[in-house]
């Protein structure tokens, strides 16, 4: 069993883990990252492919919206070549009994969102007439009274994680993917080492670090349990359907026939 030493061991190779490893390496901290599969194999790879500004948090968590827009702006400055703008349309249907009121409320909501748009180089919202909406997207239902627009940013999460890992490695971090954490060594209630199995090369490591960072995402509770600790997360569930064709050039926020809010979003040559 090969022994490795470092200042910080990061466990998990999704966007949080690779981002943390890069940040530590840039600060000159001797860092090792381990990921049991490959980069983005967890929740990051199953996401919507967006660096969004936290629009949905605006109702109850305004500071989360602010921080989301701020983070989006940071990523755009660090890796502008990886992002693309997605203009969104929020159409309002005529058959809604409160359609006119809803359109006014939607505009007021997006007006509040405009306060944070400069943080992520976003454009202010626009109110569209029925004719303007149908001119932009002719396949929208004809029984609309208008729409409100806003914009967000799309990204390839697999490239984002990989380029974070590559950048971390270039700045001195050691990146071990396909390496699974199997056990912690604990002495007097403190983690003193992590045992890792290289699933690709069939090799075992024992890694001794000053700090152990749990960035395991959905597996966070399992990793914490290995250390004799407790960590609680509340998993959220979302369903993404990927259509292998680009059916619109705009993101569209609307409702499914059962009343749930859904969005349709162009992403490269596909639609999510």
PDB file of C-alpha atoms in Angstrom:
ATOM      1  CA  UNK A   1       0.000   0.000   0.000  1.00  0.00           C
ATOM      2  CA  UNK A   2       1.495   3.302  -1.127  1.00  0.00           C
ATOM      3  CA  UNK A   3       1.416   6.145   1.386  1.00  0.00           C
ATOM      4  CA  UNK A   4       0.714   9.716   0.281  1.00  0.00           C
ATOM      5  CA  UNK A   5       0.784  12.881   2.365  1.00  0.00           C
ATOM      6  CA  UNK A   6      -0.831  16.267   1.755  1.00  0.00           C
ATOM      7  CA  UNK A   7      -2.276  19.304   3.466  1.00  0.00           C
ATOM      8  CA  UNK A   8      -5.848  18.714   2.229  1.00  0.00           C
ATOM      9  CA  UNK A   9      -7.652  15.668   0.894  1.00  0.00           C
ATOM     10  CA  UNK A  10     -10.783  16.490  -1.110  1.00  0.00           C
ATOM     11  CA  UNK A  11     -13.282  13.650  -1.479  1.00  0.00           C
ATOM     12  CA  UNK A  12     -15.542  13.953  -4.521  1.00  0.00           C
ATOM     13  CA  UNK A  13     -14.937  15.031  -8.109  1.00  0.00           C
ATOM     14  CA  UNK A  14     -18.105  16.885  -9.027  1.00  0.00           C
ATOM     15  CA  UNK A  15     -18.194  20.664  -9.410  1.00  0.00           C
ATOM     16  CA  UNK A  16     -17.748  21.382  -5.685  1.00  0.00           C
ATOM     17  CA  UNK A  17     -14.848  18.978  -5.212  1.00  0.00           C
ATOM     18  CA  UNK A  18     -12.931  19.985  -8.334  1.00  0.00           C
ATOM     19  CA  UNK A  19     -13.600  23.661  -7.612  1.00  0.00           C
ATOM     20  CA  UNK A  20     -12.327  23.328  -4.044  1.00  0.00           C
ATOM     21  CA  UNK A  21      -9.235  21.453  -5.214  1.00  0.00           C
ATOM     22  CA  UNK A  22      -8.476  24.180  -7.757  1.00  0.00           C
ATOM     23  CA  UNK A  23      -8.971  26.948  -5.197  1.00  0.00           C
ATOM     24  CA  UNK A  24      -6.680  25.238  -2.690  1.00  0.00           C
ATOM     25  CA  UNK A  25      -4.000  24.556  -5.310  1.00  0.00           C
ATOM     26  CA  UNK A  26      -4.059  28.192  -6.443  1.00  0.00           C
ATOM     27  CA  UNK A  27      -3.357  29.169  -2.822  1.00  0.00           C
ATOM     28  CA  UNK A  28      -0.308  26.914  -2.716  1.00  0.00           C
ATOM     29  CA  UNK A  29      -1.927  24.295  -0.486  1.00  0.00           C
ATOM     30  CA  UNK A  30      -0.719  20.737  -1.142  1.00  0.00           C
ATOM     31  CA  UNK A  31      -3.940  19.029  -2.244  1.00  0.00           C
ATOM     32  CA  UNK A  32      -5.112  15.577  -3.318  1.00  0.00           C
ATOM     33  CA  UNK A  33      -8.545  14.966  -4.826  1.00  0.00           C
ATOM     34  CA  UNK A  34     -10.084  11.497  -5.000  1.00  0.00           C
ATOM     35  CA  UNK A  35     -13.162  10.567  -7.041  1.00  0.00           C
ATOM     36  CA  UNK A  36     -14.506   7.020  -7.123  1.00  0.00           C
ATOM     37  CA  UNK A  37     -15.752   7.255 -10.717  1.00  0.00           C
ATOM     38  CA  UNK A  38     -15.033  10.135 -13.079  1.00  0.00           C
ATOM     39  CA  UNK A  39     -15.558  13.877 -12.955  1.00  0.00           C
ATOM     40  CA  UNK A  40     -19.245  14.921 -13.037  1.00  0.00           C
ATOM     41  CA  UNK A  41     -20.474  11.373 -12.453  1.00  0.00           C
ATOM     42  CA  UNK A  42     -22.776  12.534  -9.641  1.00  0.00           C
ATOM     43  CA  UNK A  43     -25.399  15.262  -9.454  1.00  0.00           C
ATOM     44  CA  UNK A  44     -23.310  17.703 -11.501  1.00  0.00           C
ATOM     45  CA  UNK A  45     -23.489  15.472 -14.570  1.00  0.00           C
ATOM     46  CA  UNK A  46     -27.252  15.124 -14.153  1.00  0.00           C
ATOM     47  CA  UNK A  47     -27.958  18.846 -13.823  1.00  0.00           C
ATOM     48  CA  UNK A  48     -29.677  21.269 -16.194  1.00  0.00           C
ATOM     49  CA  UNK A  49     -26.409  22.495 -17.678  1.00  0.00           C
ATOM     50  CA  UNK A  50     -26.943  26.022 -16.379  1.00  0.00           C
ATOM     51  CA  UNK A  51     -25.060  28.609 -14.365  1.00  0.00           C
ATOM     52  CA  UNK A  52     -28.290  30.253 -13.279  1.00  0.00           C
ATOM     53  CA  UNK A  53     -28.832  33.284 -11.126  1.00  0.00           C
ATOM     54  CA  UNK A  54     -31.189  31.736  -8.578  1.00  0.00           C
ATOM     55  CA  UNK A  55     -34.425  33.194  -9.952  1.00  0.00           C
ATOM     56  CA  UNK A  56     -36.605  30.769  -8.018  1.00  0.00           C
ATOM     57  CA  UNK A  57     -35.020  31.746  -4.708  1.00  0.00           C
ATOM     58  CA  UNK A  58     -36.014  35.376  -5.089  1.00  0.00           C
ATOM     59  CA  UNK A  59     -39.354  34.847  -3.345  1.00  0.00           C
ATOM     60  CA  UNK A  60     -37.959  33.539  -0.049  1.00  0.00           C
ATOM     61  CA  UNK A  61     -34.134  33.612  -0.141  1.00  0.00           C
ATOM     62  CA  UNK A  62     -33.062  36.892  -1.705  1.00  0.00           C
ATOM     63  CA  UNK A  63     -29.458  36.544  -0.559  1.00  0.00           C
ATOM     64  CA  UNK A  64     -29.240  33.142  -2.290  1.00  0.00           C
ATOM     65  CA  UNK A  65     -30.282  34.855  -5.520  1.00  0.00           C
ATOM     66  CA  UNK A  66     -27.619  37.505  -5.018  1.00  0.00           C
ATOM     67  CA  UNK A  67     -24.918  34.931  -4.329  1.00  0.00           C
ATOM     68  CA  UNK A  68     -26.000  32.789  -7.304  1.00  0.00           C
ATOM     69  CA  UNK A  69     -25.703  35.788  -9.635  1.00  0.00           C
ATOM     70  CA  UNK A  70     -22.352  36.666  -8.082  1.00  0.00           C
ATOM     71  CA  UNK A  71     -21.055  33.116  -8.629  1.00  0.00           C
ATOM     72  CA  UNK A  72     -22.288  33.164 -12.218  1.00  0.00           C
ATOM     73  CA  UNK A  73     -20.320  36.362 -12.777  1.00  0.00           C
ATOM     74  CA  UNK A  74     -17.175  34.812 -11.280  1.00  0.00           C
ATOM     75  CA  UNK A  75     -17.412  31.774 -13.569  1.00  0.00           C
ATOM     76  CA  UNK A  76     -17.942  34.008 -16.595  1.00  0.00           C
ATOM     77  CA  UNK A  77     -14.780  35.947 -15.798  1.00  0.00           C
ATOM     78  CA  UNK A  78     -12.746  32.797 -15.151  1.00  0.00           C
ATOM     79  CA  UNK A  79     -13.972  30.743 -18.139  1.00  0.00           C
ATOM     80  CA  UNK A  80     -15.979  32.945 -20.551  1.00  0.00           C
ATOM     81  CA  UNK A  81     -15.268  30.538 -23.427  1.00  0.00           C
ATOM     82  CA  UNK A  82     -17.370  27.850 -21.754  1.00  0.00           C
ATOM     83  CA  UNK A  83     -20.642  29.751 -21.315  1.00  0.00           C
ATOM     84  CA  UNK A  84     -23.436  30.703 -23.678  1.00  0.00           C
ATOM     85  CA  UNK A  85     -26.384  33.016 -23.137  1.00  0.00           C
ATOM     86  CA  UNK A  86     -29.891  31.523 -23.010  1.00  0.00           C
ATOM     87  CA  UNK A  87     -32.735  34.036 -23.422  1.00  0.00           C
ATOM     88  CA  UNK A  88     -35.874  32.823 -21.613  1.00  0.00           C
ATOM     89  CA  UNK A  89     -39.522  33.483 -22.458  1.00  0.00           C
ATOM     90  CA  UNK A  90     -42.325  33.249 -19.906  1.00  0.00           C
ATOM     91  CA  UNK A  91     -45.561  33.232 -21.933  1.00  0.00           C
ATOM     92  CA  UNK A  92     -48.936  33.957 -20.337  1.00  0.00           C
ATOM     93  CA  UNK A  93     -51.980  32.151 -21.740  1.00  0.00           C
ATOM     94  CA  UNK A  94     -55.275  33.864 -22.431  1.00  0.00           C
ATOM     95  CA  UNK A  95     -57.322  31.053 -20.858  1.00  0.00           C
ATOM     96  CA  UNK A  96     -55.893  31.791 -17.408  1.00  0.00           C
ATOM     97  CA  UNK A  97     -58.670  33.608 -15.501  1.00  0.00           C
ATOM     98  CA  UNK A  98     -56.141  35.957 -13.979  1.00  0.00           C
ATOM     99  CA  UNK A  99     -53.940  36.243 -17.083  1.00  0.00           C
ATOM    100  CA  UNK A 100     -53.643  40.027 -17.059  1.00  0.00           C
ATOM    101  CA  UNK A 101     -52.879  40.141 -13.353  1.00  0.00           C
ATOM    102  CA  UNK A 102     -50.386  37.289 -13.714  1.00  0.00           C
ATOM    103  CA  UNK A 103     -48.576  39.129 -16.512  1.00  0.00           C
ATOM    104  CA  UNK A 104     -48.250  42.226 -14.295  1.00  0.00           C
ATOM    105  CA  UNK A 105     -47.035  40.115 -11.373  1.00  0.00           C
ATOM    106  CA  UNK A 106     -44.523  38.296 -13.596  1.00  0.00           C
ATOM    107  CA  UNK A 107     -43.111  41.600 -14.774  1.00  0.00           C
ATOM    108  CA  UNK A 108     -42.855  42.864 -11.190  1.00  0.00           C
ATOM    109  CA  UNK A 109     -41.037  39.660 -10.192  1.00  0.00           C
ATOM    110  CA  UNK A 110     -38.529  39.973 -13.022  1.00  0.00           C
ATOM    111  CA  UNK A 111     -38.116  43.657 -12.233  1.00  0.00           C
ATOM    112  CA  UNK A 112     -36.858  42.549  -8.810  1.00  0.00           C
ATOM    113  CA  UNK A 113     -34.523  40.068 -10.494  1.00  0.00           C
ATOM    114  CA  UNK A 114     -33.103  42.888 -12.639  1.00  0.00           C
ATOM    115  CA  UNK A 115     -31.383  44.277  -9.521  1.00  0.00           C
ATOM    116  CA  UNK A 116     -29.000  41.308  -9.572  1.00  0.00           C
ATOM    117  CA  UNK A 117     -28.557  40.924 -13.340  1.00  0.00           C
ATOM    118  CA  UNK A 118     -25.400  43.109 -13.558  1.00  0.00           C
ATOM    119  CA  UNK A 119     -23.630  40.649 -11.253  1.00  0.00           C
ATOM    120  CA  UNK A 120     -23.867  38.021 -14.002  1.00  0.00           C
ATOM    121  CA  UNK A 121     -23.800  40.258 -17.073  1.00  0.00           C
ATOM    122  CA  UNK A 122     -27.491  39.609 -17.586  1.00  0.00           C
ATOM    123  CA  UNK A 123     -29.818  41.726 -19.660  1.00  0.00           C
ATOM    124  CA  UNK A 124     -32.824  43.423 -18.006  1.00  0.00           C
ATOM    125  CA  UNK A 125     -36.206  41.776 -18.500  1.00  0.00           C
ATOM    126  CA  UNK A 126     -38.416  42.787 -21.409  1.00  0.00           C
ATOM    127  CA  UNK A 127     -42.189  42.670 -21.724  1.00  0.00           C
ATOM    128  CA  UNK A 128     -43.402  41.268 -25.057  1.00  0.00           C
ATOM    129  CA  UNK A 129     -46.726  41.713 -26.778  1.00  0.00           C
ATOM    130  CA  UNK A 130     -48.495  38.719 -28.278  1.00  0.00           C
ATOM    131  CA  UNK A 131     -47.241  39.635 -31.740  1.00  0.00           C
ATOM    132  CA  UNK A 132     -43.644  40.048 -30.580  1.00  0.00           C
ATOM    133  CA  UNK A 133     -43.749  36.711 -28.776  1.00  0.00           C
ATOM    134  CA  UNK A 134     -45.100  34.828 -31.786  1.00  0.00           C
ATOM    135  CA  UNK A 135     -42.565  36.479 -34.031  1.00  0.00           C
ATOM    136  CA  UNK A 136     -39.726  35.213 -31.805  1.00  0.00           C
ATOM    137  CA  UNK A 137     -41.173  31.728 -31.336  1.00  0.00           C
ATOM    138  CA  UNK A 138     -43.967  30.951 -33.841  1.00  0.00           C
ATOM    139  CA  UNK A 139     -44.600  27.467 -32.399  1.00  0.00           C
ATOM    140  CA  UNK A 140     -45.846  28.792 -29.081  1.00  0.00           C
ATOM    141  CA  UNK A 141     -49.595  28.372 -28.642  1.00  0.00           C
ATOM    142  CA  UNK A 142     -51.552  31.145 -30.294  1.00  0.00           C
ATOM    143  CA  UNK A 143     -53.796  31.796 -27.267  1.00  0.00           C
ATOM    144  CA  UNK A 144     -51.204  33.942 -25.484  1.00  0.00           C
ATOM    145  CA  UNK A 145     -51.523  37.536 -24.374  1.00  0.00           C
ATOM    146  CA  UNK A 146     -47.818  38.263 -24.085  1.00  0.00           C
ATOM    147  CA  UNK A 147     -44.667  37.257 -22.234  1.00  0.00           C
ATOM    148  CA  UNK A 148     -41.841  38.461 -20.029  1.00  0.00           C
ATOM    149  CA  UNK A 149     -38.219  37.713 -20.856  1.00  0.00           C
ATOM    150  CA  UNK A 150     -35.021  37.230 -18.872  1.00  0.00           C
ATOM    151  CA  UNK A 151     -31.729  35.546 -19.598  1.00  0.00           C
ATOM    152  CA  UNK A 152     -29.489  32.954 -18.013  1.00  0.00           C
ATOM    153  CA  UNK A 153     -26.268  31.183 -18.941  1.00  0.00           C
ATOM    154  CA  UNK A 154     -25.684  27.611 -20.049  1.00  0.00           C
ATOM    155  CA  UNK A 155     -22.551  25.503 -19.658  1.00  0.00           C
ATOM    156  CA  UNK A 156     -21.294  21.973 -20.241  1.00  0.00           C
ATOM    157  CA  UNK A 157     -20.909  20.664 -16.649  1.00  0.00           C
ATOM    158  CA  UNK A 158     -18.585  17.854 -17.735  1.00  0.00           C
ATOM    159  CA  UNK A 159     -16.148  20.301 -19.315  1.00  0.00           C
ATOM    160  CA  UNK A 160     -16.425  22.615 -16.292  1.00  0.00           C
ATOM    161  CA  UNK A 161     -15.451  19.871 -13.842  1.00  0.00           C
ATOM    162  CA  UNK A 162     -12.702  18.514 -16.056  1.00  0.00           C
ATOM    163  CA  UNK A 163     -11.136  21.915 -16.643  1.00  0.00           C
ATOM    164  CA  UNK A 164     -11.276  22.618 -12.881  1.00  0.00           C
ATOM    165  CA  UNK A 165      -9.435  19.341 -12.262  1.00  0.00           C
ATOM    166  CA  UNK A 166      -6.862  20.066 -14.986  1.00  0.00           C
ATOM    167  CA  UNK A 167      -6.287  23.578 -13.617  1.00  0.00           C
ATOM    168  CA  UNK A 168      -5.890  22.182 -10.089  1.00  0.00           C
ATOM    169  CA  UNK A 169      -3.342  19.662 -11.338  1.00  0.00           C
ATOM    170  CA  UNK A 170      -1.414  22.331 -13.235  1.00  0.00           C
ATOM    171  CA  UNK A 171      -1.121  24.262  -9.986  1.00  0.00           C
ATOM    172  CA  UNK A 172       0.246  21.310  -8.068  1.00  0.00           C
ATOM    173  CA  UNK A 173      -2.740  19.246  -6.933  1.00  0.00           C
ATOM    174  CA  UNK A 174      -2.731  15.483  -7.341  1.00  0.00           C
ATOM    175  CA  UNK A 175      -5.932  14.278  -9.006  1.00  0.00           C
ATOM    176  CA  UNK A 176      -6.924  10.633  -8.521  1.00  0.00           C
ATOM    177  CA  UNK A 177     -10.127   9.698 -10.304  1.00  0.00           C
ATOM    178  CA  UNK A 178     -11.484   6.139 -10.344  1.00  0.00           C
ATOM    179  CA  UNK A 179     -10.130   6.009  -6.778  1.00  0.00           C
ATOM    180  CA  UNK A 180     -12.702   5.139  -4.118  1.00  0.00           C
ATOM    181  CA  UNK A 181     -12.491   6.028  -0.459  1.00  0.00           C
ATOM    182  CA  UNK A 182     -12.975   2.744   1.413  1.00  0.00           C
ATOM    183  CA  UNK A 183     -12.109   3.540   5.008  1.00  0.00           C
ATOM    184  CA  UNK A 184     -10.854   6.185   7.420  1.00  0.00           C
ATOM    185  CA  UNK A 185      -8.267   5.490  10.080  1.00  0.00           C
ATOM    186  CA  UNK A 186      -9.452   7.082  13.313  1.00  0.00           C
ATOM    187  CA  UNK A 187      -7.444   7.671  16.446  1.00  0.00           C
ATOM    188  CA  UNK A 188      -8.944   9.237  19.570  1.00  0.00           C
ATOM    189  CA  UNK A 189     -11.994  10.339  17.608  1.00  0.00           C
ATOM    190  CA  UNK A 190      -9.952  12.090  14.908  1.00  0.00           C
ATOM    191  CA  UNK A 191      -9.392  11.053  11.291  1.00  0.00           C
ATOM    192  CA  UNK A 192      -5.676  10.480  10.731  1.00  0.00           C
ATOM    193  CA  UNK A 193      -5.696   8.767   7.325  1.00  0.00           C
ATOM    194  CA  UNK A 194      -7.923   7.711   4.445  1.00  0.00           C
ATOM    195  CA  UNK A 195      -7.655   4.404   2.623  1.00  0.00           C
ATOM    196  CA  UNK A 196      -8.332   4.636  -1.098  1.00  0.00           C
ATOM    197  CA  UNK A 197      -8.657   1.926  -3.738  1.00  0.00           C
ATOM    198  CA  UNK A 198      -7.625   2.688  -7.322  1.00  0.00           C
ATOM    199  CA  UNK A 199     -10.298   0.798  -9.251  1.00  0.00           C
ATOM    200  CA  UNK A 200      -8.525   1.298 -12.580  1.00  0.00           C
ATOM    201  CA  UNK A 201      -4.994   0.232 -11.640  1.00  0.00           C
ATOM    202  CA  UNK A 202      -6.050  -2.162  -8.836  1.00  0.00           C
ATOM    203  CA  UNK A 203      -3.823  -0.296  -6.400  1.00  0.00           C
ATOM    204  CA  UNK A 204      -4.290   0.781  -2.762  1.00  0.00           C
ATOM    205  CA  UNK A 205      -3.283   4.090  -1.189  1.00  0.00           C
ATOM    206  CA  UNK A 206      -3.256   5.393   2.343  1.00  0.00           C
ATOM    207  CA  UNK A 207      -3.477   9.181   2.354  1.00  0.00           C
ATOM    208  CA  UNK A 208      -2.527  11.218   5.405  1.00  0.00           C
ATOM    209  CA  UNK A 209      -3.775  14.809   5.367  1.00  0.00           C
ATOM    210  CA  UNK A 210      -4.079  17.694   7.788  1.00  0.00           C
ATOM    211  CA  UNK A 211      -7.628  18.404   6.613  1.00  0.00           C
ATOM    212  CA  UNK A 212     -10.245  16.097   5.055  1.00  0.00           C
ATOM    213  CA  UNK A 213     -12.931  17.789   2.959  1.00  0.00           C
ATOM    214  CA  UNK A 214     -16.174  15.934   2.294  1.00  0.00           C
ATOM    215  CA  UNK A 215     -17.421  17.088  -1.123  1.00  0.00           C
ATOM    216  CA  UNK A 216     -19.168  13.829  -1.938  1.00  0.00           C
ATOM    217  CA  UNK A 217     -22.537  15.350  -2.862  1.00  0.00           C
ATOM    218  CA  UNK A 218     -25.269  12.729  -2.631  1.00  0.00           C
ATOM    219  CA  UNK A 219     -22.823  10.408  -0.852  1.00  0.00           C
ATOM    220  CA  UNK A 220     -21.939  13.032   1.777  1.00  0.00           C
ATOM    221  CA  UNK A 221     -23.712  11.147   4.586  1.00  0.00           C
ATOM    222  CA  UNK A 222     -21.930   7.884   3.733  1.00  0.00           C
ATOM    223  CA  UNK A 223     -18.517   9.541   3.760  1.00  0.00           C
ATOM    224  CA  UNK A 224     -19.311  11.259   7.062  1.00  0.00           C
ATOM    225  CA  UNK A 225     -20.420   7.932   8.545  1.00  0.00           C
ATOM    226  CA  UNK A 226     -17.059   6.373   7.608  1.00  0.00           C
ATOM    227  CA  UNK A 227     -15.457   9.064   9.781  1.00  0.00           C
ATOM    228  CA  UNK A 228     -17.833   8.337  12.651  1.00  0.00           C
ATOM    229  CA  UNK A 229     -19.627  11.623  12.097  1.00  0.00           C
ATOM    230  CA  UNK A 230     -23.154  12.621  11.143  1.00  0.00           C
ATOM    231  CA  UNK A 231     -24.117  14.911   8.296  1.00  0.00           C
ATOM    232  CA  UNK A 232     -27.628  15.431   7.055  1.00  0.00           C
ATOM    233  CA  UNK A 233     -28.700  16.567   3.617  1.00  0.00           C
ATOM    234  CA  UNK A 234     -32.160  16.717   2.146  1.00  0.00           C
ATOM    235  CA  UNK A 235     -32.016  15.203  -1.337  1.00  0.00           C
ATOM    236  CA  UNK A 236     -34.031  16.937  -4.033  1.00  0.00           C
ATOM    237  CA  UNK A 237     -35.376  15.194  -7.093  1.00  0.00           C
ATOM    238  CA  UNK A 238     -35.682  16.635 -10.565  1.00  0.00           C
ATOM    239  CA  UNK A 239     -36.314  14.921 -13.867  1.00  0.00           C
ATOM    240  CA  UNK A 240     -34.577  15.970 -17.073  1.00  0.00           C
ATOM    241  CA  UNK A 241     -35.577  14.780 -20.517  1.00  0.00           C
ATOM    242  CA  UNK A 242     -32.998  15.340 -23.235  1.00  0.00           C
ATOM    243  CA  UNK A 243     -34.339  15.598 -26.776  1.00  0.00           C
ATOM    244  CA  UNK A 244     -31.642  15.002 -29.447  1.00  0.00           C
ATOM    245  CA  UNK A 245     -32.717  18.006 -31.498  1.00  0.00           C
ATOM    246  CA  UNK A 246     -32.859  21.755 -31.007  1.00  0.00           C
ATOM    247  CA  UNK A 247     -36.573  22.540 -31.073  1.00  0.00           C
ATOM    248  CA  UNK A 248     -36.312  26.181 -29.995  1.00  0.00           C
ATOM    249  CA  UNK A 249     -33.700  28.901 -29.731  1.00  0.00           C
ATOM    250  CA  UNK A 250     -35.174  30.180 -26.460  1.00  0.00           C
ATOM    251  CA  UNK A 251     -35.638  28.846 -22.967  1.00  0.00           C
ATOM    252  CA  UNK A 252     -39.374  28.655 -22.262  1.00  0.00           C
ATOM    253  CA  UNK A 253     -40.842  28.626 -18.749  1.00  0.00           C
ATOM    254  CA  UNK A 254     -44.345  27.175 -18.743  1.00  0.00           C
ATOM    255  CA  UNK A 255     -46.610  24.598 -17.103  1.00  0.00           C
ATOM    256  CA  UNK A 256     -47.136  20.954 -17.905  1.00  0.00           C
ATOM    257  CA  UNK A 257     -50.692  19.690 -18.449  1.00  0.00           C
ATOM    258  CA  UNK A 258     -50.812  18.571 -14.790  1.00  0.00           C
ATOM    259  CA  UNK A 259     -49.949  22.086 -13.557  1.00  0.00           C
ATOM    260  CA  UNK A 260     -46.292  21.551 -12.651  1.00  0.00           C
ATOM    261  CA  UNK A 261     -43.864  24.231 -13.747  1.00  0.00           C
ATOM    262  CA  UNK A 262     -41.416  23.034 -16.394  1.00  0.00           C
ATOM    263  CA  UNK A 263     -38.878  24.642 -18.656  1.00  0.00           C
ATOM    264  CA  UNK A 264     -37.625  23.853 -22.133  1.00  0.00           C
ATOM    265  CA  UNK A 265     -34.065  24.929 -22.804  1.00  0.00           C
ATOM    266  CA  UNK A 266     -31.801  24.760 -25.870  1.00  0.00           C
ATOM    267  CA  UNK A 267     -28.389  23.267 -25.168  1.00  0.00           C
ATOM    268  CA  UNK A 268     -25.951  22.964 -28.086  1.00  0.00           C
ATOM    269  CA  UNK A 269     -27.805  20.822 -30.656  1.00  0.00           C
ATOM    270  CA  UNK A 270     -30.193  19.299 -28.145  1.00  0.00           C
ATOM    271  CA  UNK A 271     -33.072  20.438 -25.950  1.00  0.00           C
ATOM    272  CA  UNK A 272     -33.373  19.823 -22.207  1.00  0.00           C
TER     273      UNK A 272
END
